[in-house]
Amino acid sequence: MGIHTFFTSLNDLERIIRAPGRFKFEEHNVAAHSWKVSQYAMFFATIEERSGKEIDWKSLYEKTINHDFAEVFIGDIKTPVKHSSPELKEMIARVEEGMMEKFILREIPEEFQATFFDRMKEGKDETTEGRLLELADKLDQFYESFAELKRGNADPEFVKMYRIALTKLLHIPLEASVSYFKEVLLDDVISEETVIDVREITRQVLQE
Amino acid sequence: MGIHTFFTSLNDLERIIRAPGRFKFEEHNVAAHSWKVSQYAMFFATIEERSGKEIDWKSLYEKTINHDFAEVFIGDIKTPVKHSSPELKEMIARVEEGMMEKFILREIPEEFQATFFDRMKEGKDETTEGRLLELADKLDQFYESFAELKRGNADPEFVKMYRIALTKLLHIPLEASVSYFKEVLLDDVISEETVIDVREITRQVLQE
Amino acid sequence: MGIHTFFTSLNDLERIIRAPGRFKFEEHNVAAHSWKVSQYAMFFATIEERSGKEIDWKSLYEKTINHDFAEVFIGDIKTPVKHSSPELKEMIARVEEGMMEKFILREIPEEFQATFFDRMKEGKDETTEGRLLELADKLDQFYESFAELKRGNADPEFVKMYRIALTKLLHIPLEASVSYFKEVLLDDVISEETVIDVREITRQVLQE
Amino acid sequence: MGIHTFFTSLNDLERIIRAPGRFKFEEHNVAAHSWKVSQYAMFFATIEERSGKEIDWKSLYEKTINHDFAEVFIGDIKTPVKHSSPELKEMIARVEEGMMEKFILREIPEEFQATFFDRMKEGKDETTEGRLLELADKLDQFYESFAELKRGNADPEFVKMYRIALTKLLHIPLEASVSYFKEVLLDDVISEETVIDVREITRQVLQE
Amino acid sequence: MGIHTFFTSLNDLERIIRAPGRFKFEEHNVAAHSWKVSQYAMFFATIEERSGKEIDWKSLYEKTINHDFAEVFIGDIKTPVKHSSPELKEMIARVEEGMMEKFILREIPEEFQATFFDRMKEGKDETTEGRLLELADKLDQFYESFAELKRGNADPEFVKMYRIALTKLLHIPLEASVSYFKEVLLDDVISEETVIDVREITRQVLQE
Amino acid sequence: MGIHTFFTSLNDLERIIRAPGRFKFEEHNVAAHSWKVSQYAMFFATIEERSGKEIDWKSLYEKTINHDFAEVFIGDIKTPVKHSSPELKEMIARVEEGMMEKFILREIPEEFQATFFDRMKEGKDETTEGRLLELADKLDQFYESFAELKRGNADPEFVKMYRIALTKLLHIPLEASVSYFKEVLLDDVISEETVIDVREITRQVLQE
């Protein structure tokens, strides 16, 4: 019943834990994740802008803060599920979309429905902003798995998550950002003392 | 790879929170829920047995402790999602089934696969044990929503959850159990002091 | 040493609890708060844009996501402290500023220092974006205190926080937004069932 | 005041933490523990059944889900206490028994009292089901201590707990189950990467 | 082995939750409780001193900070257990004493054993300091139950705990303190807004 | 409004987390910290007394339990902030003092104001008791950082905290206590198995 419902539902995302079920040294919620993504994206957009790309800041802002809002409906589906088959992944995407449509039609005042449909649609498209979102979202997965490996979490899922995130990061078609990530940031990351040998895992991924 | 994987995955269910996102005074995990369901079911099976029904205790034991194991794969999908459309509900059921099949084929030793397929299949069938599972599962939803209303949680979702659980409980085709629930247990429930008027909500449901 | 340090420090803000010490039914962290502020601000910026104002989206994006970053240094100073005297408030502001300057000079690579000094400076200025930040920040305080009153938290501090936030919201020089807040949103808020009589408190504030 | 009191007291066990006071990476509650025990017991009962033993499934079901109910009265007494002297252990057992008797006489309707006295009595007797309960209960202690050692918890109490649980497991008079545990399960356990050298501790216990 | 073991065991008491199992809006640990008791005791000792009593401050200091150290061995036994029968209460006291003796002989260097035996013995004796400890301990129970009633916790156990604590407080043979409690402090307590009618419960107790 | 306000504010300190923001394996609150400090201080006062010093137990009792009460106003300012510059540290001290004065004048009855001003003033003076407070407070920092290093927390801040605490401990002008700490206690500490090499760090500090 209006924007008030939307605003209070934001609060629910502070209670949705990412990667539920799994043992983790640090728990993260979807609201905080969204904020970190918006921070990473702003930094790399700055890099891209300096390298000559034009940034549509409004679009980037919209994409980053809204990209996981749909989790308010179904929670954070455990990642291995999402990755287990393209068919399952699509099914889940359709469930989320259906819920989102329903929510907008029922809760958002008519005058704002078009805006919400636009803002809440899948943000990871072929635009520079879509790619920055993709990079920032992967970077948070990279950091979340890194933090577990650093503290000695031996659950193989986190090694896998780290490898997948790193591999994807290295292939996002944003030259300046990926280059900065690879040549500057990654260096600082792997010079940290870690319980599990992240430097070696990183070296392997870089060689592949 | 093997029963060890199955055993450690049980532990993950102690970390899966039911009804994630929603504000609740009390949080419940899926492991503890499964235990409570197995307790309720044992009590009502005793009632049914006394009223002349034959109970297959092995089947009841299997059904109750395994009925939510699939949540280890996708977490506790928020209930409103499950209830929002029969199509969505079925889609989610298919996702869970697919994950379960994959898990059994990959993790469970061949000699036990048939047993696991049998134990992990949907337990809420037309048998007395299937109905006792249905009753016990609804009873936990009844108690979880009751506890929130009792403490004054004004989220309308919990009134709805209480109404739905109570209505379903009253219509489960287990005469002796439903009669005991309605005439004895419910009386004790509504004589508790509650912040939200549960007695009145109950009266309304009973009249419908 | 570098952007990596900045990125990992973002994570610390997910562990900084707002209004520490005070009994609250819901705890909020600074990272999630920042995200909610960026959401509210986007909505009201849309309102302002429709009413004819021009919005600098990049600036709004920067202001909202960075406005509480300094809390990484000193935590969330209890609000009554901040409000207790203008002198104390200023002293704390100077402490934060000093810490921020130190952090940028030591951790941020030289090529980005100017950008960071610009982004991390106090965002609540006289621009439309500064005012939208002010409105969004107050709105979160409004919602946080509202949620406590709704659940019956009788700590007088939350009534005070609600009154102050509401009063300030009504006086922010953003006509379209304040009018939408007052005429649409507030109506939905006070039509919720609450343990403490928020409707009455609201009525009193509106009359003053 | 009836079965309602019994049902709500089940909920309290979700709040009783096992091994309170001790630093642990993972906390477990008594309700979830009871469920895991009922799962392990079902698996090993299947092993025993296949090896020719007859299983009284109703008895096994009753024993496993009820075996720690008495902790609702006194909480989880710290294990070192229980192990410190046979006299203390017995004293605590008598306290629990006294509380249980009192509870059944006061809360459980007369028609169910005999059933409750039967179900709530000490389950670890000489029957196959009693031994399966003993095995399953020790297995959970084994897994809880293993998980701490795996993550590097250097509290010597957990090495001790692991040794004691393993030793007891190897001597339970259930040939098929112990053989499966020793030859199959244990192999998977010690092939996990662990911070503390569990493989070596295990080898020592096996040699004793 | 040595004072280091004693010092680290203090830390365990920060993890022992008081009144485990019970639903509470606020959880308290034994370490924090001990500190609050030492604060209340200091205040009332000041009152007694002003009224002419002589205070042995060293004894009061020792008694208050050590009075619950024994819980490090067995945790916080649920209060209803302790109150259920004098026999049970004594049995638990003997268990604690036995554990304490064992601990001192094994961990504390010989030169300090006499001091520790003296400091760790039951502190609630007939001295002024013993009575101040009794008063301070009851006052914390009074405040813990008050806080639950104030927030609407309808668990009858908390009304009982409040009544018992208040009744005992009023009968402790420390005239000046009890008079200050009754005439000054209690007035402030019952003038707070509470969900459950604490004023009425207090009035009833005062009349008895 | 009286001592009741003071007593309930003690409770708030059970909710103030020390070193907020930082990842830690163990969280500590200010109330429990104060109690541990009062325990350490009592032990070392005993050492000093045996070595011939006279102890003012009342003063020690007052100093230890009150030394962090001011955190109720501003929370636990992150230590690096306090250490970052003498000017900042002093500014924060002045903020705390201002808040404390205000609190006493507003909340404490006139007859007790002088007593409270005395008890709440900075306790770390040149008296034996002031030095014992300093030692006990540093010892808790020593233990908190030790526990993190022991469990493998690689945050360099904890190595720094350990070094600073140890260095300061070794230089406190309390000969008997420092000698006992250095020759007896420290030996037990560094003989524990730790993930990070605390023994080596300790050796380095001792050599400096």
Short mmCIF file of C-alpha atoms in Angstrom, two decimals, chain F residues 93-203:
data_model
loop_
_atom_site.label_atom_id
_atom_site.label_comp_id
_atom_site.label_asym_id
_atom_site.label_seq_id
_atom_site.Cartn_x
_atom_site.Cartn_y
_atom_site.Cartn_z
CA ALA F 93 38.30 12.73 27.60
CA ARG F 94 36.82 16.19 27.83
CA VAL F 95 33.66 15.10 26.04
CA GLU F 96 33.26 12.23 28.50
CA GLU F 97 33.87 14.48 31.47
CA GLY F 98 31.30 16.97 30.27
CA MET F 99 28.74 14.22 29.83
CA MET F 100 29.50 12.77 33.24
CA GLU F 101 29.11 16.10 34.99
CA LYS F 102 25.82 16.69 33.27
CA PHE F 103 24.61 13.22 34.21
CA ILE F 104 25.50 13.56 37.89
CA LEU F 105 23.91 16.98 38.20
CA ARG F 106 20.74 15.86 36.47
CA GLU F 107 20.25 12.29 37.68
CA ILE F 108 21.96 11.83 41.02
CA PRO F 109 20.19 13.12 44.17
CA GLU F 110 22.04 16.05 45.70
CA GLU F 111 23.05 14.17 48.83
CA PHE F 112 25.05 11.72 46.70
CA GLN F 113 26.52 14.07 44.12
CA ALA F 114 29.80 14.65 45.90
CA THR F 115 30.27 10.90 46.31
CA PHE F 116 29.58 10.29 42.63
CA PHE F 117 31.88 13.07 41.47
CA ASP F 118 34.58 11.47 43.55
CA ARG F 119 33.95 7.91 42.39
CA MET F 120 33.56 8.72 38.74
CA LYS F 121 36.66 10.85 38.32
CA GLU F 122 39.59 9.41 36.37
CA GLY F 123 40.93 6.57 38.52
CA LYS F 124 44.39 6.01 37.04
CA ASP F 125 46.33 8.24 39.40
CA GLU F 126 49.68 7.82 41.13
CA THR F 127 48.33 5.88 44.12
CA THR F 128 48.92 2.14 44.45
CA GLU F 129 45.22 1.63 43.70
CA GLY F 130 45.43 3.85 40.62
CA ARG F 131 48.33 1.80 39.38
CA LEU F 132 46.55 -1.46 40.09
CA LEU F 133 43.64 -0.17 38.00
CA GLU F 134 46.05 0.71 35.20
CA LEU F 135 47.61 -2.75 35.40
CA ALA F 136 44.26 -4.56 35.48
CA ASP F 137 42.85 -2.54 32.61
CA LYS F 138 45.92 -3.22 30.47
CA LEU F 139 45.81 -6.88 31.44
CA ASP F 140 42.34 -7.21 30.00
CA GLN F 141 43.52 -5.62 26.75
CA PHE F 142 46.43 -8.05 26.86
CA TYR F 143 44.05 -10.99 27.28
CA GLU F 144 41.58 -9.79 24.66
CA SER F 145 44.29 -9.40 22.03
CA PHE F 146 45.96 -12.65 23.11
CA ALA F 147 42.70 -14.56 22.59
CA GLU F 148 42.44 -13.19 19.04
CA LEU F 149 46.04 -14.04 18.16
CA LYS F 150 45.65 -17.49 19.68
CA ARG F 151 42.71 -18.18 17.36
CA GLY F 152 44.51 -16.84 14.33
CA ASN F 153 43.02 -13.38 13.91
CA ALA F 154 45.56 -11.84 11.51
CA ASP F 155 44.29 -8.28 11.85
CA PRO F 156 47.57 -6.41 12.52
CA GLU F 157 45.70 -4.21 14.97
CA PHE F 158 45.64 -7.09 17.47
CA VAL F 159 49.38 -7.67 17.27
CA LYS F 160 49.78 -3.97 17.91
CA MET F 161 47.32 -4.05 20.78
CA TYR F 162 49.13 -7.03 22.30
CA ARG F 163 52.54 -5.34 22.00
CA ILE F 164 51.31 -2.07 23.49
CA ALA F 165 49.50 -3.76 26.37
CA LEU F 166 52.47 -6.00 27.16
CA THR F 167 54.94 -3.13 27.00
CA LYS F 168 52.85 -0.99 29.29
CA LEU F 169 52.29 -3.85 31.73
CA LEU F 170 56.04 -4.36 32.06
CA HIS F 171 56.56 -0.72 32.98
CA ILE F 172 53.90 -0.13 35.58
CA PRO F 173 55.58 0.91 38.83
CA LEU F 174 54.28 -2.00 40.91
CA GLU F 175 57.32 -4.15 41.44
CA ALA F 176 55.82 -7.26 43.01
CA SER F 177 52.92 -7.42 40.59
CA VAL F 178 54.95 -6.84 37.45
CA SER F 179 57.46 -9.39 38.62
CA TYR F 180 54.70 -11.97 39.20
CA PHE F 181 53.18 -11.17 35.83
CA LYS F 182 56.50 -11.43 34.06
CA GLU F 183 57.92 -14.47 35.77
CA VAL F 184 54.87 -16.60 36.44
CA LEU F 185 51.81 -15.59 34.50
CA LEU F 186 53.49 -14.77 31.20
CA ASP F 187 55.09 -18.17 31.19
CA ASP F 188 51.73 -19.88 31.29
CA VAL F 189 50.36 -17.57 28.62
CA ILE F 190 53.11 -18.26 26.09
CA SER F 191 53.04 -21.99 26.69
CA GLU F 192 49.54 -22.15 25.16
CA GLU F 193 49.23 -23.40 21.59
CA THR F 194 48.45 -20.43 19.39
CA VAL F 195 47.83 -20.03 15.65
CA ILE F 196 49.82 -16.80 15.45
CA ASP F 197 53.26 -17.04 17.08
CA VAL F 198 52.59 -15.14 20.32
CA ARG F 199 55.68 -16.54 21.96
CA GLU F 200 57.89 -14.87 19.37
CA ILE F 201 56.06 -11.55 19.61
CA THR F 202 56.40 -11.72 23.38
CA ARG F 203 60.11 -12.48 23.17
#
